[in-house]
Short mmCIF file of C-alpha atoms (C1' of nucleotides) in Angstrom, two decimals:
data_model
loop_
_atom_site.label_atom_id
_atom_site.label_comp_id
_atom_site.label_asym_id
_atom_site.label_seq_id
_atom_site.Cartn_x
_atom_site.Cartn_y
_atom_site.Cartn_z
CA MET O 122 -73.69 230.21 96.27
CA SER O 123 -73.62 226.96 94.47
CA PHE O 124 -76.90 226.12 92.91
CA SER O 125 -76.01 222.58 92.57
CA GLY O 126 -75.86 222.30 96.30
CA THR O 127 -72.94 221.69 98.52
CA ASN O 128 -71.83 218.22 99.06
CA LEU O 129 -73.15 217.64 102.51
CA LYS O 130 -74.27 214.14 102.09
CA LEU O 131 -74.52 212.08 105.20
CA GLU O 132 -71.27 210.48 105.90
CA ARG O 133 -71.58 206.83 106.55
CA LEU O 134 -67.91 206.57 107.20
CA GLU O 135 -68.15 208.91 110.08
CA GLU O 136 -70.94 206.87 111.49
CA GLN O 137 -68.97 203.73 111.20
CA GLN O 138 -66.25 205.23 113.29
CA LEU O 139 -68.54 205.71 116.22
CA GLU O 140 -67.74 203.78 119.30
CA GLY O 141 -70.09 201.03 120.21
CA PRO O 142 -70.96 198.32 117.74
CA GLY O 143 -74.55 198.34 118.81
CA TYR O 144 -74.89 201.95 117.96
CA GLN O 145 -73.32 201.38 114.65
CA LEU O 146 -75.76 198.69 113.99
CA SER O 147 -78.71 200.78 114.85
CA LEU O 148 -77.50 203.67 112.76
CA GLN O 149 -76.91 201.61 109.76
CA ASN O 150 -80.05 199.63 109.93
CA GLN O 151 -82.53 202.29 110.69
CA PRO O 152 -84.53 203.98 108.03
CA ARG O 153 -82.93 207.19 107.07
CA GLY O 154 -83.93 210.51 105.79
CA CYS O 155 -83.60 211.41 102.18
CA GLY O 156 -80.17 212.77 102.87
CA ASP O 157 -78.91 209.34 102.19
CA MET O 158 -80.47 208.87 98.87
CA ALA O 159 -81.01 212.22 97.39
CA GLY O 160 -77.78 214.00 97.88
CA PRO O 161 -77.08 217.35 99.42
CA TYR O 162 -79.42 218.55 102.04
CA PRO O 163 -77.55 220.68 104.45
CA ASP O 164 -80.18 220.96 107.07
CA SER O 165 -80.82 217.32 107.50
CA ASP O 166 -77.16 216.72 107.53
CA LEU O 167 -76.71 219.24 110.24
CA ILE O 168 -79.21 217.51 112.35
CA SER O 169 -77.62 214.20 111.67
CA GLN O 170 -74.28 215.54 112.69
CA TRP O 171 -75.65 216.97 115.86
CA LEU O 172 -77.26 213.73 116.72
CA ARG O 173 -74.19 211.74 115.96
CA ARG O 174 -71.81 213.98 117.81
CA SER O 175 -73.92 214.39 120.84
CA VAL O 176 -74.79 210.74 121.13
CA LYS O 177 -71.21 209.87 120.56
CA ALA O 178 -70.15 212.18 123.36
CA LYS O 179 -72.80 210.86 125.64
CA LEU O 180 -71.85 207.31 124.97
CA ALA O 181 -68.28 208.05 125.71
CA GLU O 182 -69.31 209.79 128.87
CA ALA O 183 -71.42 206.85 129.84
CA CYS O 184 -68.55 204.50 129.29
CA ASP O 185 -66.33 206.59 131.48
CA SER O 186 -68.76 206.77 134.32
CA GLY O 187 -69.15 203.05 134.22
CA LYS O 188 -71.55 201.53 136.67
CA SER O 189 -71.36 204.26 139.22
CA SER O 190 -74.93 205.17 138.86
CA GLN O 191 -76.19 201.76 138.14
CA GLU O 192 -78.00 201.45 141.41
CA ASP O 193 -79.61 204.82 141.07
CA GLY O 194 -83.19 205.14 140.29
CA GLU O 195 -85.80 202.55 139.99
CA VAL O 196 -85.83 199.49 137.94
CA PRO O 197 -88.01 200.03 134.95
CA ALA O 198 -90.83 197.75 134.17
CA LYS O 199 -89.85 194.80 132.11
CA ARG O 200 -91.68 195.99 129.06
CA GLY O 201 -91.55 199.60 130.03
CA LEU O 202 -88.73 200.65 127.76
CA ASP O 203 -87.81 198.57 124.87
CA PRO O 204 -84.55 199.97 123.62
CA GLU O 205 -85.20 198.75 120.14
CA GLY O 206 -88.63 200.21 120.22
CA ALA O 207 -87.42 203.51 121.51
CA LYS O 208 -84.71 203.50 118.95
CA ASP O 209 -87.08 202.71 116.18
CA PHE O 210 -89.39 205.35 117.32
CA ALA O 211 -86.72 207.97 117.55
CA TRP O 212 -85.26 207.07 114.22
CA ALA O 213 -88.60 207.00 112.56
CA LYS O 214 -89.25 210.44 113.88
CA ARG O 215 -85.89 211.64 112.84
CA ALA O 216 -86.39 210.22 109.39
CA ARG O 217 -89.67 211.99 109.16
CA VAL O 218 -88.19 215.31 110.13
CA GLU O 219 -85.24 214.82 107.87
CA ASN O 220 -87.60 214.04 105.06
CA ILE O 221 -89.37 217.29 105.55
CA VAL O 222 -86.17 219.21 105.91
CA CYS O 223 -84.95 217.61 102.77
CA SER O 224 -88.03 218.65 100.93
CA ILE O 225 -87.71 222.17 102.17
CA SER O 226 -84.05 222.36 101.37
CA SER O 227 -84.63 220.95 97.96
CA SER O 228 -87.48 223.27 97.35
CA TYR O 229 -85.41 226.22 98.36
CA ARG O 230 -82.47 225.13 96.34
CA ASP O 231 -84.55 224.58 93.26
CA GLY O 232 -86.21 227.87 93.70
CA VAL O 233 -83.14 229.94 94.20
CA LEU O 234 -82.42 230.53 90.59
CA GLU O 235 -85.71 229.81 89.08
CA GLU O 236 -87.66 232.10 86.96
CA GLY O 237 -88.85 235.18 88.61
CA GLY O 238 -92.27 233.78 89.20
CA ALA O 239 -95.06 235.67 87.56
CA GLY O 240 -97.39 237.17 90.04
CA TYR O 241 -95.33 235.93 92.87
CA SER O 242 -94.34 238.82 94.99
CA ARG O 243 -90.66 239.01 95.63
CA SER O 244 -91.11 240.53 99.01
CA ARG O 245 -93.52 237.85 99.94
CA ARG O 246 -91.12 235.20 98.93
CA ALA O 247 -88.44 236.81 101.01
CA GLN O 248 -90.84 236.96 103.89
CA GLU O 249 -91.72 233.33 103.59
CA ARG O 250 -88.11 232.44 103.25
CA SER O 251 -87.17 234.13 106.47
CA GLN O 252 -90.16 232.56 108.09
CA LEU O 253 -88.98 229.23 106.94
CA LYS O 254 -85.54 229.89 108.29
CA GLN O 255 -87.03 230.70 111.65
CA GLN O 256 -88.99 227.51 111.60
CA LEU O 257 -85.91 225.57 110.77
CA GLU O 258 -84.02 227.17 113.58
CA LYS O 259 -86.82 226.36 115.92
CA MET O 260 -86.86 222.84 114.69
CA ARG O 261 -83.16 222.48 115.16
CA GLU O 262 -83.48 223.53 118.72
CA GLN O 263 -86.22 221.08 119.33
CA VAL O 264 -84.34 218.30 117.69
CA PHE O 265 -81.41 219.22 119.81
CA GLN O 266 -83.53 218.88 122.91
CA LEU O 267 -84.74 215.54 121.67
CA GLN O 268 -81.28 214.31 121.14
CA GLU O 269 -80.45 215.32 124.69
CA LYS O 270 -83.24 213.15 125.87
CA LEU O 271 -82.10 210.31 123.72
CA CYS O 272 -78.62 210.70 125.03
CA GLN O 273 -79.83 210.50 128.56
CA ILE O 274 -81.46 207.25 127.71
CA TYR O 275 -78.41 206.01 125.93
CA SER O 276 -76.38 206.93 128.97
CA GLY O 277 -78.68 205.00 131.14
CA VAL O 278 -78.34 201.98 128.96
CA ALA O 279 -74.65 202.29 128.93
CA GLN O 280 -74.50 202.59 132.63
CA GLU O 281 -76.63 199.58 133.26
CA GLU O 282 -74.62 197.52 130.88
CA GLY O 283 -71.35 198.82 132.20
CA SER O 284 -68.79 199.36 129.53
CA ASN O 285 -70.54 197.05 127.17
CA VAL O 286 -72.34 199.78 125.39
CA GLY O 287 -73.06 197.82 122.32
CA ALA O 288 -74.67 195.02 124.16
CA ALA O 289 -77.07 197.40 125.73
CA TRP O 290 -78.58 197.99 122.37
CA SER O 291 -78.45 194.56 121.05
CA GLN O 292 -80.06 191.41 122.16
CA GLU O 293 -82.14 192.09 125.20
CA PRO O 294 -85.08 194.23 124.45
CA GLY O 295 -86.57 193.62 127.82
CA ARG O 296 -83.59 194.82 129.75
CA VAL O 297 -83.58 198.48 129.73
CA GLY O 298 -81.16 200.54 131.62
CA ALA O 299 -82.97 203.76 131.94
CA SER O 300 -82.32 203.88 135.60
CA THR O 301 -80.86 207.33 135.56
CA TRP O 302 -83.38 208.81 133.29
CA ARG O 303 -85.46 211.44 134.97
CA PRO O 304 -88.55 212.56 133.23
CA GLU O 305 -88.36 216.27 133.08
CA ARG O 306 -91.94 216.77 133.79
CA GLY O 307 -91.67 214.68 136.88
CA SER O 308 -95.16 213.38 136.55
CA ARG O 309 -94.29 210.08 135.08
CA HIS O 310 -93.37 206.95 136.82
CA PRO O 311 -90.32 205.10 135.79
CA GLY O 312 -92.49 202.13 135.05
CA THR O 313 -94.03 203.97 132.16
CA LEU O 314 -90.77 205.14 130.82
CA ALA O 315 -91.44 204.05 127.28
CA GLU O 316 -94.72 205.83 127.28
CA ALA O 317 -93.18 208.88 128.76
CA LEU O 318 -90.49 208.81 126.16
CA LYS O 319 -92.94 208.33 123.37
CA GLU O 320 -95.07 211.11 124.64
CA GLU O 321 -92.13 213.38 124.97
CA LEU O 322 -90.81 212.60 121.56
CA GLY O 323 -94.19 212.53 119.98
CA ALA O 324 -95.27 215.87 121.30
CA ALA O 325 -92.11 217.61 120.30
CA MET O 326 -91.79 215.97 116.96
CA THR O 327 -95.39 216.48 116.07
CA GLN O 328 -95.07 220.11 116.87
CA VAL O 329 -91.97 220.40 114.77
CA VAL O 330 -93.43 218.47 111.90
CA ASP O 331 -96.68 220.34 111.94
CA THR O 332 -95.14 223.76 112.01
CA VAL O 333 -92.72 222.88 109.27
CA MET O 334 -95.47 221.36 107.21
CA GLN O 335 -97.52 224.47 107.54
CA VAL O 336 -94.70 226.62 106.32
CA PHE O 337 -93.81 224.15 103.65
CA ALA O 338 -97.33 224.07 102.36
CA ARG O 339 -97.34 227.82 102.04
CA GLN O 340 -93.94 227.73 100.46
CA GLN O 341 -95.06 225.73 97.48
CA PRO O 342 -94.62 227.93 94.43
CA PRO O 343 -97.37 228.41 91.92
CA PRO O 344 -97.63 225.47 89.56
CA GLU O 345 -96.93 227.46 86.45
CA GLU O 346 -94.16 229.96 86.07
CA PRO O 347 -93.44 231.30 82.62
CA PRO O 348 -89.76 230.59 82.20
CA CYS O 349 -88.96 233.90 80.67
CA SER O 350 -91.24 236.17 82.57
CA TYR O 351 -90.18 238.76 85.00
CA PRO O 352 -92.08 240.03 87.95
CA SER O 353 -93.62 243.24 86.90
CA ASP O 354 -92.32 245.04 89.91
CA GLN O 355 -88.79 244.48 88.89
CA THR O 356 -88.89 245.74 85.37
CA GLU O 357 -88.81 249.23 86.68
CA ALA O 358 -85.26 248.74 87.76
CA LEU O 359 -84.28 247.70 84.31
CA PRO O 360 -83.11 249.97 81.59
CA LEU O 361 -85.56 250.49 78.82
CA VAL O 362 -83.76 248.34 76.38
CA VAL O 363 -83.90 245.42 78.72
CA ARG O 364 -87.42 245.84 79.86
CA LYS O 365 -88.92 245.10 76.54
CA SER O 366 -87.05 241.96 75.97
CA LEU O 367 -87.69 240.44 79.32
CA PRO O 368 -91.21 239.14 79.14
CA ARG O 369 -90.47 237.00 76.19
CA ALA O 370 -92.48 233.93 75.79
CA PRO O 371 -90.61 230.72 76.25
CA PRO O 372 -89.14 229.86 72.92
CA GLU O 373 -91.08 227.05 71.49
CA LEU O 374 -88.63 226.75 68.71
CA VAL O 375 -88.66 224.65 65.71
CA ALA O 376 -89.73 221.38 67.14
CA GLY O 377 -93.33 222.19 66.65
CA THR O 378 -92.98 223.67 63.25
CA PHE O 379 -91.22 220.95 61.38
CA PRO O 380 -90.61 217.27 61.72
CA ARG O 381 -88.52 215.95 64.46
CA PRO O 382 -84.92 215.29 63.67
CA MET O 383 -84.68 211.94 62.10
CA ALA O 384 -81.08 211.28 61.59
CA VAL O 385 -77.94 211.18 63.54
CA PRO O 386 -75.60 213.83 62.30
CA PRO O 387 -71.99 213.24 63.10
CA TYR O 388 -71.92 215.71 65.91
CA LEU O 389 -74.77 213.83 67.43
CA ALA O 390 -73.41 210.48 66.54
CA ALA O 391 -70.45 211.25 68.67
CA PHE O 392 -72.67 211.88 71.56
CA LYS O 393 -74.72 208.78 71.05
CA ASP O 394 -71.67 206.69 70.74
CA ARG O 395 -70.39 207.93 73.99
CA ALA O 396 -73.75 207.69 75.56
CA ALA O 397 -73.70 203.99 74.98
CA GLY O 398 -70.66 203.68 77.13
CA GLU O 399 -70.90 203.26 80.81
CA ALA O 400 -68.15 205.75 81.36
CA TYR O 401 -70.30 208.41 79.94
CA TRP O 402 -73.22 207.63 82.09
CA GLU O 403 -71.06 207.60 85.14
CA ALA O 404 -71.17 211.31 84.81
CA VAL O 405 -74.89 211.34 84.77
CA SER O 406 -76.50 212.98 87.66
CA LEU O 407 -79.45 210.91 88.71
CA ARG O 408 -80.64 213.17 91.37
CA THR O 409 -84.35 213.14 91.53
CA LYS O 410 -86.02 216.44 91.19
CA LEU O 411 -88.75 216.75 93.72
CA SER O 412 -90.58 219.35 91.80
CA SER O 413 -92.48 218.01 88.85
CA ARG O 414 -91.52 221.08 86.92
CA HIS O 415 -87.97 219.92 87.11
CA LEU O 416 -88.49 216.36 86.24
CA LEU O 417 -85.71 215.55 83.92
CA GLN O 418 -85.63 212.93 81.30
CA PRO O 419 -82.76 210.56 81.67
CA HIS O 420 -81.15 212.38 78.81
CA CYS O 421 -81.56 215.64 80.51
CA ALA O 422 -79.78 214.43 83.58
CA LEU O 423 -76.56 213.92 81.78
CA PHE O 424 -75.05 217.00 83.20
CA GLN O 425 -72.75 217.16 86.05
CA LEU O 426 -70.40 219.57 87.54
CA ALA O 427 -67.53 220.20 85.26
CA GLY O 428 -64.85 218.02 86.65
CA PRO O 429 -61.18 218.76 87.01
CA THR O 430 -60.43 216.76 83.94
CA ASP O 431 -62.58 218.99 81.88
CA ARG O 432 -61.08 222.06 83.34
CA GLN O 433 -57.63 220.84 82.62
CA LEU O 434 -58.43 220.44 78.97
CA PRO O 435 -59.87 223.74 78.03
CA LYS O 436 -58.85 223.55 74.44
CA SER O 437 -58.87 219.93 73.58
CA GLN O 438 -61.89 218.97 75.56
CA ALA O 439 -64.34 219.96 72.92
CA THR O 440 -62.79 218.04 70.12
CA GLU O 441 -61.84 215.17 72.31
CA THR O 442 -65.42 214.77 73.23
CA HIS O 443 -66.52 214.37 69.70
CA GLN O 444 -63.80 212.38 68.17
CA GLY O 445 -64.02 208.75 67.47
CA LEU O 446 -67.20 209.17 65.58
CA GLU O 447 -69.24 206.29 64.46
CA PRO O 448 -69.98 206.82 60.78
CA ALA O 449 -72.46 204.02 60.75
CA LEU O 450 -74.64 206.03 63.04
CA TYR O 451 -75.59 208.45 60.37
CA LYS O 452 -76.13 208.43 56.72
CA PRO O 453 -75.55 211.11 54.14
CA SER O 454 -79.06 211.98 54.21
CA ILE O 455 -82.26 212.88 52.62
CA SER O 456 -83.23 216.31 53.66
CA PHE O 457 -86.39 216.18 55.65
CA SER O 458 -87.24 219.68 54.61
CA SER O 459 -87.70 218.42 51.08
CA GLN O 460 -84.85 220.48 49.83
CA PRO O 461 -82.38 218.70 47.64
CA GLN O 462 -78.85 218.95 48.78
CA GLY O 463 -76.91 221.74 47.28
CA ARG O 464 -79.86 223.95 46.86
CA GLU O 465 -79.63 227.20 48.68
CA GLY O 466 -81.53 227.67 51.84
CA LEU O 467 -81.06 226.78 55.44
CA THR O 468 -82.95 223.84 56.79
CA PRO O 469 -84.14 223.04 60.27
CA GLY O 470 -81.23 220.67 60.42
CA HIS O 471 -78.93 223.60 59.92
CA LEU O 472 -80.70 225.49 62.64
CA LYS O 473 -80.28 222.63 65.02
CA LYS O 474 -76.65 222.39 64.14
CA ALA O 475 -76.17 226.10 64.58
CA LYS O 476 -77.70 225.94 68.00
CA LEU O 477 -75.36 223.21 69.07
CA MET O 478 -72.48 225.16 67.66
CA PHE O 479 -73.47 227.99 69.92
CA PHE O 480 -72.21 225.86 72.77
CA TYR O 481 -68.76 226.52 71.36
CA THR O 482 -68.99 229.82 69.60
CA ARG O 483 -71.11 232.84 70.39
CA TYR O 484 -69.64 235.08 67.78
CA PRO O 485 -68.79 232.98 64.74
CA SER O 486 -67.20 234.80 61.88
CA SER O 487 -68.67 234.40 58.45
CA GLY O 488 -65.59 232.38 57.59
CA THR O 489 -66.31 230.02 60.42
CA LEU O 490 -69.87 229.67 59.27
CA LYS O 491 -68.77 228.88 55.76
CA THR O 492 -66.41 226.28 57.12
CA TYR O 493 -68.96 224.55 59.26
CA PHE O 494 -71.88 224.80 56.87
CA SER O 495 -70.05 223.56 53.88
CA ASP O 496 -73.18 222.06 52.42
CA VAL O 497 -74.79 225.44 52.18
CA LYS O 498 -74.53 227.63 49.16
CA PHE O 499 -73.65 230.90 50.71
CA ASN O 500 -74.95 234.13 49.41
CA ARG O 501 -75.58 237.41 51.07
CA CYS O 502 -78.98 236.36 52.27
CA ILE O 503 -77.94 233.01 53.65
CA THR O 504 -75.00 234.49 55.41
CA SER O 505 -77.01 237.16 57.07
CA GLN O 506 -79.66 234.65 58.05
CA LEU O 507 -77.05 232.49 59.66
CA ILE O 508 -75.57 235.48 61.38
CA LYS O 509 -79.01 236.49 62.47
CA TRP O 510 -79.49 233.11 64.03
CA PHE O 511 -76.46 233.52 66.18
CA SER O 512 -77.55 237.00 67.04
CA ASN O 513 -80.83 235.56 68.25
CA PHE O 514 -78.98 232.87 70.17
CA ARG O 515 -76.90 235.48 71.89
CA GLU O 516 -79.93 237.51 72.71
CA PHE O 517 -81.57 234.61 74.45
CA PHE O 518 -78.33 233.74 76.20
CA TYR O 519 -77.79 237.22 77.57
CA ILE O 520 -81.38 237.62 78.57
CA GLN O 521 -81.16 234.48 80.64
CA MET O 522 -77.93 235.63 82.18
CA GLU O 523 -79.40 238.91 83.18
CA LYS O 524 -82.53 237.30 84.47
CA PHE O 525 -80.75 234.76 86.59
CA SER O 526 -78.25 237.23 87.94
CA ARG O 527 -81.02 239.59 88.96
CA GLN O 528 -82.78 236.70 90.54
CA ALA O 529 -79.68 235.80 92.49
CA LEU O 530 -79.30 239.38 93.56
CA SER O 531 -82.81 239.55 94.86
CA ASP O 532 -82.32 236.23 96.56
CA GLY O 533 -79.60 237.73 98.64
CA VAL O 534 -76.52 236.46 96.89
CA LEU O 535 -73.75 238.74 98.00
CA SER O 536 -70.90 238.17 95.64
CA ALA O 537 -70.47 236.93 92.12
CA GLU O 538 -68.16 234.21 93.33
CA MET O 539 -71.09 232.58 95.00
CA LEU O 540 -72.67 231.98 91.62
CA THR O 541 -71.86 228.78 89.85
CA VAL O 542 -73.32 227.17 86.81
CA THR O 543 -73.32 223.42 86.88
CA ARG O 544 -75.07 220.93 84.74
CA ASP O 545 -77.91 220.60 87.16
CA SER O 546 -78.36 224.29 87.57
CA GLU O 547 -81.67 225.65 86.57
CA LEU O 548 -79.84 228.02 84.30
CA ALA O 549 -78.16 225.15 82.51
CA ARG O 550 -81.49 223.48 82.15
CA VAL O 551 -83.01 226.52 80.53
CA LEU O 552 -80.09 226.96 78.18
CA ASN O 553 -80.11 223.32 77.28
CA GLN O 554 -83.78 223.50 76.59
CA HIS O 555 -83.16 226.29 74.14
CA TYR O 556 -80.07 225.20 72.32
CA ASN O 557 -80.44 221.49 72.66
CA LYS O 558 -84.13 220.97 72.80
CA ALA O 559 -84.04 217.41 71.63
CA ASN O 560 -81.61 216.87 74.42
CA ASP O 561 -79.42 214.64 72.36
CA TYR O 562 -76.20 216.45 72.90
CA GLU O 563 -73.90 216.92 75.80
CA ILE O 564 -73.39 220.45 76.99
CA PRO O 565 -69.66 221.07 76.81
CA SER O 566 -68.22 221.93 80.15
CA LYS O 567 -66.60 224.91 78.52
CA PHE O 568 -70.00 226.28 77.80
CA LEU O 569 -70.90 225.90 81.45
CA GLU O 570 -67.81 227.87 82.30
CA VAL O 571 -68.66 230.57 79.80
CA SER O 572 -72.15 230.70 81.20
CA GLN O 573 -70.84 231.02 84.70
CA ILE O 574 -68.47 233.78 83.73
CA THR O 575 -71.26 235.58 81.93
CA LEU O 576 -73.58 235.16 84.85
CA ARG O 577 -71.00 236.59 87.19
CA GLU O 578 -70.27 239.45 84.86
CA PHE O 579 -73.92 240.34 84.78
CA PHE O 580 -74.25 239.92 88.48
CA SER O 581 -71.35 242.13 89.38
CA ALA O 582 -72.33 244.76 86.84
CA ILE O 583 -75.86 244.89 88.18
CA SER O 584 -74.75 244.89 91.77
CA ARG O 585 -72.44 247.78 91.00
CA GLY O 586 -75.36 249.64 89.54
CA CYS O 587 -73.85 249.67 86.09
CA ASP O 588 -77.18 248.83 84.55
CA ALA O 589 -78.15 252.44 84.90
CA ASP O 590 -75.97 253.03 81.89
CA PRO O 591 -77.94 252.24 78.71
CA SER O 592 -74.93 250.54 77.20
CA TRP O 593 -73.89 248.71 80.29
CA LYS O 594 -73.92 245.34 78.56
CA LYS O 595 -71.31 246.29 76.03
CA SER O 596 -68.45 245.65 78.38
CA ILE O 597 -69.86 242.26 79.20
CA TYR O 598 -70.17 241.41 75.53
CA LYS O 599 -66.54 242.30 75.08
CA VAL O 600 -65.58 239.81 77.74
CA ILE O 601 -67.74 237.06 76.39
CA CYS O 602 -66.65 237.39 72.81
CA LYS O 603 -63.16 236.44 73.93
CA LEU O 604 -64.37 233.16 75.32
CA GLU O 605 -64.83 231.36 72.06
CA CYS O 606 -64.11 227.66 72.09
CA ASP O 607 -62.89 225.30 69.44
CA ILE O 608 -65.72 223.79 67.52
CA PRO O 609 -65.46 220.03 67.19
CA ASP O 610 -64.47 218.89 63.74
CA ALA O 611 -67.57 216.79 63.57
CA PHE O 612 -69.51 219.96 62.94
CA LYS O 613 -67.62 220.45 59.73
CA SER O 614 -69.28 217.44 58.26
CA PRO O 615 -71.57 218.28 55.39
CA HIS O 616 -73.79 215.44 56.44
CA GLY O 617 -75.39 217.40 59.16
CA LEU O 618 -78.73 216.97 57.54
CA PRO O 619 -81.13 214.64 59.15
CA ASP O 620 -82.00 211.32 57.80
CA THR O 621 -85.38 209.78 57.52
CA VAL O 622 -84.47 207.19 60.07
CA HIS O 623 -86.09 207.79 63.36
CA GLU O 624 -83.90 207.94 66.34
"C1'" DG C 268 -71.31 251.16 51.35
"C1'" DG C 269 -71.01 246.60 53.13
"C1'" DG C 270 -70.68 243.78 57.04
"C1'" DG C 271 -71.70 243.05 61.66
"C1'" DT C 272 -74.22 243.77 65.91
"C1'" DG C 273 -77.85 244.84 69.16
"C1'" DC C 274 -82.51 246.16 70.20
"C1'" DC C 275 -87.24 245.95 69.33
"C1'" DT C 276 -91.26 243.99 67.39
"C1'" DG C 277 -94.36 240.58 65.49
"C1'" DC I 174 -87.00 233.17 64.62
"C1'" DA I 175 -87.28 236.94 61.13
"C1'" DG I 176 -87.76 241.72 59.81
"C1'" DG I 177 -86.65 246.31 60.57
"C1'" DC I 178 -83.91 249.72 62.23
"C1'" DA I 179 -79.98 252.25 64.24
"C1'" DC I 180 -75.42 252.17 65.09
"C1'" DC I 181 -70.54 251.12 64.55
"C1'" DC I 182 -66.39 249.90 62.09
"C1'" DC I 183 -63.31 249.29 58.14
#
DNA sequence: GGGGTGCCTG
DNA sequence: CAGGCACCCC
């Protein structure tokens, strides 16, 4: 399962290949569902495809049959069926349904790997989910029926206009070739074809919309979900050592306890420099989050699926990303923690730097720490504090991994391969919030890969029942500690202390 | 015994 | 995040 969603965006190209210029025109000009603007929404796309394919087939059929049935049926009233009107109506309805489907899909997608949801019964969620699926299925059927009706009308138009299918849709709203259209209910006169059509569409669509809306309204999750909480009913399945660490409060971290970062350390300067470039922002995912809980700042949306380029540069990527620094963007600074440089003691700036370094190294050796915190006077205490920091970082990291993998398991994910961690994953958001709270740094794609591997390790271990063993995480730790990445040289800079200049 | 790690707690 | 503790390894 990909939590970033599959790329099922509506395919304009496919539409443009449809026969019949008039149909093209109508497709391209009509208001569309959010599938066009908001990215992957499988359900709406499915409907779109059905509509396209079926209409396409019907049009072709109509073309083949030519005028054979042109004389059939009665001539509709002049204003009885305005093809543009019918089209508009149908498309408006379709857009409405697609909108709802989009919302539901998005809601589901966003919820798949979200926090467990305090007080939100897992079984109830599953129940609602299956209910939703049923509703969607029902809706699909109804939409399918609608499209059949539309196709019949399209056929009629095509037949009246002969092979000139496009013209049937274009310039003559008064001329409607619905001569072969037979109202199913048989109670309507051909003269009121438009009304019949509207009624038919309206009734079905309203039913669909209403039922979906009902389910959707119930599906809305509670407004507040503690990010680190676990449903109480699940802790029983956890080993004792895990249980205690699960209901941690969301880490508020240092931002509230000391001044905001005020300078641009080199490892941040690199980011900012790149951020100024359009190339960087090309990678920015601008997908709008429907849920307010997931509203991302523009900065926060700078994650995207790790591209092939990144994957091809596993070693050099990290440093490459942070080379070409702009020295002017930072100044050898005044410590904002009022500690003169050279004096022992770790500052909030060091903490921030350490957190960013965690993107590259989970198990830094003391030698590494000495290398990258060259402005720190190391002693036994400082070293152990720094080591303790990384221990805490790891703890948070692994807790999230376990939490999300359990969530995936309970959500019905069947295999670890279905789990992916992309930049717009909820998991990535949570991790970024912890290690990069100010959101002024780019998550290295390698870290996303490490996270994904870790997530899968946890998932498969849990699904195999390994968590019954009290030390079941050890084997995972052994895997992860081999996934260290090169730390960008920019982190070696002793000028990692913040300046007094506001960003 | 010192260093490192993980777990738990506050 | 820090302190405390147990555990492991060299």
